[in-house]
Amino acid sequence: MTSENHGTEKADSALVMSPTESTSQAAPFSPSTISLSDELIQAGWSKCWSKRENRPYYFNRFTNQSLWEMPVLGQHDVISDPLGLNAAPASGEVKSDAGLGNGQRKRPPSEDAQAGPNSFKRPKVCFVPNSLSDISVDMTCLNWSLCFRVYWDLDIQTNAVIRERAPADHLPPHPEIELQRAQLTTKLRQHYHELCSQREGIEPPRESFNRWLLERKVVDKGLDLFLPSECDPVISPSMFREIMNDIPIRLSRIKYKEEARKLLFKYAEAAKKMIDSRNATPDSRKVVKWNVEDTMNWLRRDHSASKEDYMDRLEHLRKQCGPHVASVAKDSVEGICSKIYHISAEYVRRIRQAHLTLLKECNISVDGTESTAVQDRLVYCYPARLSIPSPPQPRVELHFENDVACLRYKGEMVKVNRGHFSKLELLYRYSCIDDPRFEKFLSRVWCLIKRYQVMFGSGVNEGSGLQGALPVPIFEALNKQFGVTFECFASPLNCYFKQFCSAFPDIDGFFGSRGPFLSFSPASGSFEANPPFCEELMDAMVKHFEDLLEHSSEPLSFIIFVPEWRDPPTPALTRMEASRFRRHQMIVPAFEHEYRSGSQHICKREEIYYKAVHGTAVIFLQNNAGFSKWEPTTERIQEFLAVYKISGRSLPSPGPSFFSSESTSHFGCFIIQTKQ
């Protein structure tokens, strides 16, 4: 038995129901009235009933397009169909599978203004249903423009073209398994905290566990989509580097002279203590001891030093003592990284065993799943699909507290604001094909929010910086000026378009995700990439971009937003600046632009935006066809920069407290470089 995301991909002519409607209320069709051709069915069309208009209409589950009249195949638009996948064959020409795809017709952005009286346009904002499963909630129609601001536009159709792919064999989500994963991940974070404290006497570096999860997933070949279990090398470069940076003490941002003086004293004292208590070589002991004594003598005699004098002295001491301190701490830090990895691998084994047991109890076979044959053809991208059927879902309770939706399972509550709850309902309606009556909607929303809640961590503002998104005006300009319709790194909670890549295809796919970007291979399209700021992930991203651009002759464009870290420069930034596909580059100065918080789905409205404490490099990577189609001309760039400004309501960044002053070296101006 094979099911594809979430169900079977076999198109049928069943009624497409709103979650607020029931099948008993819909006007039934007789078999004679459902007269769609096989071509239309294969292209995703089905005949539905509109209760409001009391007449039938036609809906395409691939493109989310609705028409009152019978759809016609073969209409081609160069804006939304760059490869001519939907072009009608010439007179007398035989229609072949090569280069044709699924035959759906895309609505171009300009078609809304041209739509005739017989076209039916889906609303941009979907109302929260009055009832979901057996949940009864008083949710009558609301004036959503007064309740929340919309940070997305789900009407924009995709221009991303891929080769048809088979469903993935990930295990389908279930609240019981997600709850176990959350509990074990929390224990793993506690182990990390204890190891850092006991072995090195430091608190875990801020966000280091979260970046460890991101970095491990670049190389992990394990079966769990969240926790790593099969990585080479075992020692994480990211975790090792961040712990080492906090040894012997953590350095923080300094504002006043007295703080700088105390920090210098603490560093000297901690370096001497570490070198005396570890198995250091005589030369290392001698170098550290001499530099520490020299620093202490300087502190005793010079009381008129400025903040800059103290910081210069600290930098000198770090350069002299740092290598020797690192050499004696190396084995211990590697032990921390190795221990955390092996505990994670054991937790993955437990989670998978529990998951397989649950599926077996539901008579769902994993090994016996039939593979789905796919054609070697180009199609517009579609959400990630699962080959394993979803088990029955348990009851999840829903209630509302003012503008917050609260979902509870076994005493574990997750929250999401009312606007984003409505967004998830609409994404689910667009993307899920195995749950037309929304019977599994609440349990899947609970799993989704719980997964990201655990990924963020439990600290104040923790993880939200790694999930930050671009402001809405930037997305609007990217779409208008450069045809961008797709986000390479997003989630159902922070996406702007309804087509995006994300980390967890097993649960995000129900809400529109195309899967992880590093395993996503588009042949054509215009893309935006704002990756989490993890060096290993950004470097792997650039390698993937260059490989895609090298092997595609169709229009392909990537507009990348990465931090302008220059001290030292990140491998990703260096590689992009030297790439033969680089067509344009500009630097947006620190503190002069902002991001949307990764916790936008739950934070207060006034906390949505925060200022970037580092410069952001915006780089265009395009092949020749992409450059010809979406060239970053002077006019387009000027239009783009016109909306790149602070809203006036942003907060200070919740990001790392220590950053290089190099990131503000271009404060007050845009630096633009163009490569023709």
Tab-separated table of N, CA and C in Angstrom, residues 403-406 414-418 420 449 456 493 598-605 607-608:
chain	number	residue	atom	x	y	z
A	403	ASP	N	-6.142	36.247	21.586
A	403	ASP	CA	-5.692	36.045	20.208
A	403	ASP	C	-4.716	34.886	20.074
A	404	VAL	N	-4.705	33.969	21.026
A	404	VAL	CA	-3.758	32.851	21.015
A	404	VAL	C	-4.525	31.537	20.975
A	405	ALA	N	-4.145	30.669	20.026
A	405	ALA	CA	-4.703	29.317	19.960
A	405	ALA	C	-3.847	28.399	20.813
A	406	CYS	N	-4.479	27.653	21.703
A	406	CYS	CA	-3.779	26.750	22.619
A	406	CYS	C	-4.180	25.319	22.289
A	414	VAL	N	0.955	23.661	23.479
A	414	VAL	CA	1.703	24.522	22.569
A	414	VAL	C	0.778	25.655	22.156
A	415	LYS	N	1.376	26.805	21.811
A	415	LYS	CA	0.579	27.982	21.503
A	415	LYS	C	1.015	28.592	20.182
A	416	VAL	N	0.060	29.215	19.520
A	416	VAL	CA	0.323	29.933	18.279
A	416	VAL	C	-0.733	31.032	18.174
A	417	ASN	N	-0.324	32.204	17.694
A	417	ASN	CA	-1.325	33.269	17.631
A	417	ASN	C	-2.385	32.958	16.577
A	418	ARG	N	-3.497	33.617	16.713
A	418	ARG	CA	-4.674	33.316	15.899
A	418	ARG	C	-4.397	33.483	14.406
A	420	HIS	N	-1.482	33.143	12.743
A	420	HIS	CA	-0.663	32.058	12.211
A	420	HIS	C	-1.409	30.723	12.245
A	449	ILE	N	4.243	22.508	15.855
A	449	ILE	CA	4.675	23.546	16.792
A	449	ILE	C	5.596	22.964	17.862
A	456	PHE	N	13.974	25.310	19.077
A	456	PHE	CA	14.379	26.639	19.531
A	456	PHE	C	15.135	26.577	20.849
A	493	LEU	N	5.714	28.166	9.784
A	493	LEU	CA	5.431	29.245	10.714
A	493	LEU	C	5.946	30.594	10.240
A	598	GLY	N	12.046	34.789	14.587
A	598	GLY	CA	11.681	33.401	14.354
A	598	GLY	C	10.530	32.947	15.225
A	599	SER	N	10.248	33.691	16.277
A	599	SER	CA	9.111	33.360	17.144
A	599	SER	C	7.912	34.249	16.845
A	600	GLN	N	7.826	34.712	15.595
A	600	GLN	CA	6.734	35.609	15.207
A	600	GLN	C	5.366	34.976	15.390
A	601	HIS	N	5.308	33.643	15.408
A	601	HIS	CA	4.020	32.966	15.530
A	601	HIS	C	3.457	33.019	16.951
A	602	ILE	N	4.254	33.530	17.910
A	602	ILE	CA	3.782	33.553	19.290
A	602	ILE	C	4.143	34.835	20.013
A	603	CYS	N	5.109	35.599	19.493
A	603	CYS	CA	5.538	36.795	20.215
A	603	CYS	C	4.538	37.932	20.021
A	604	LYS	N	4.694	38.985	20.816
A	604	LYS	CA	3.821	40.142	20.699
A	604	LYS	C	4.083	40.868	19.387
A	605	ARG	N	3.069	41.580	18.917
A	605	ARG	CA	3.181	42.264	17.636
A	605	ARG	C	4.343	43.250	17.628
A	607	GLU	N	7.083	42.970	19.015
A	607	GLU	CA	8.369	42.274	19.081
A	607	GLU	C	8.676	41.502	17.799
A	608	ILE	N	7.880	41.709	16.763
A	608	ILE	CA	8.054	40.963	15.520
A	608	ILE	C	9.398	41.259	14.879
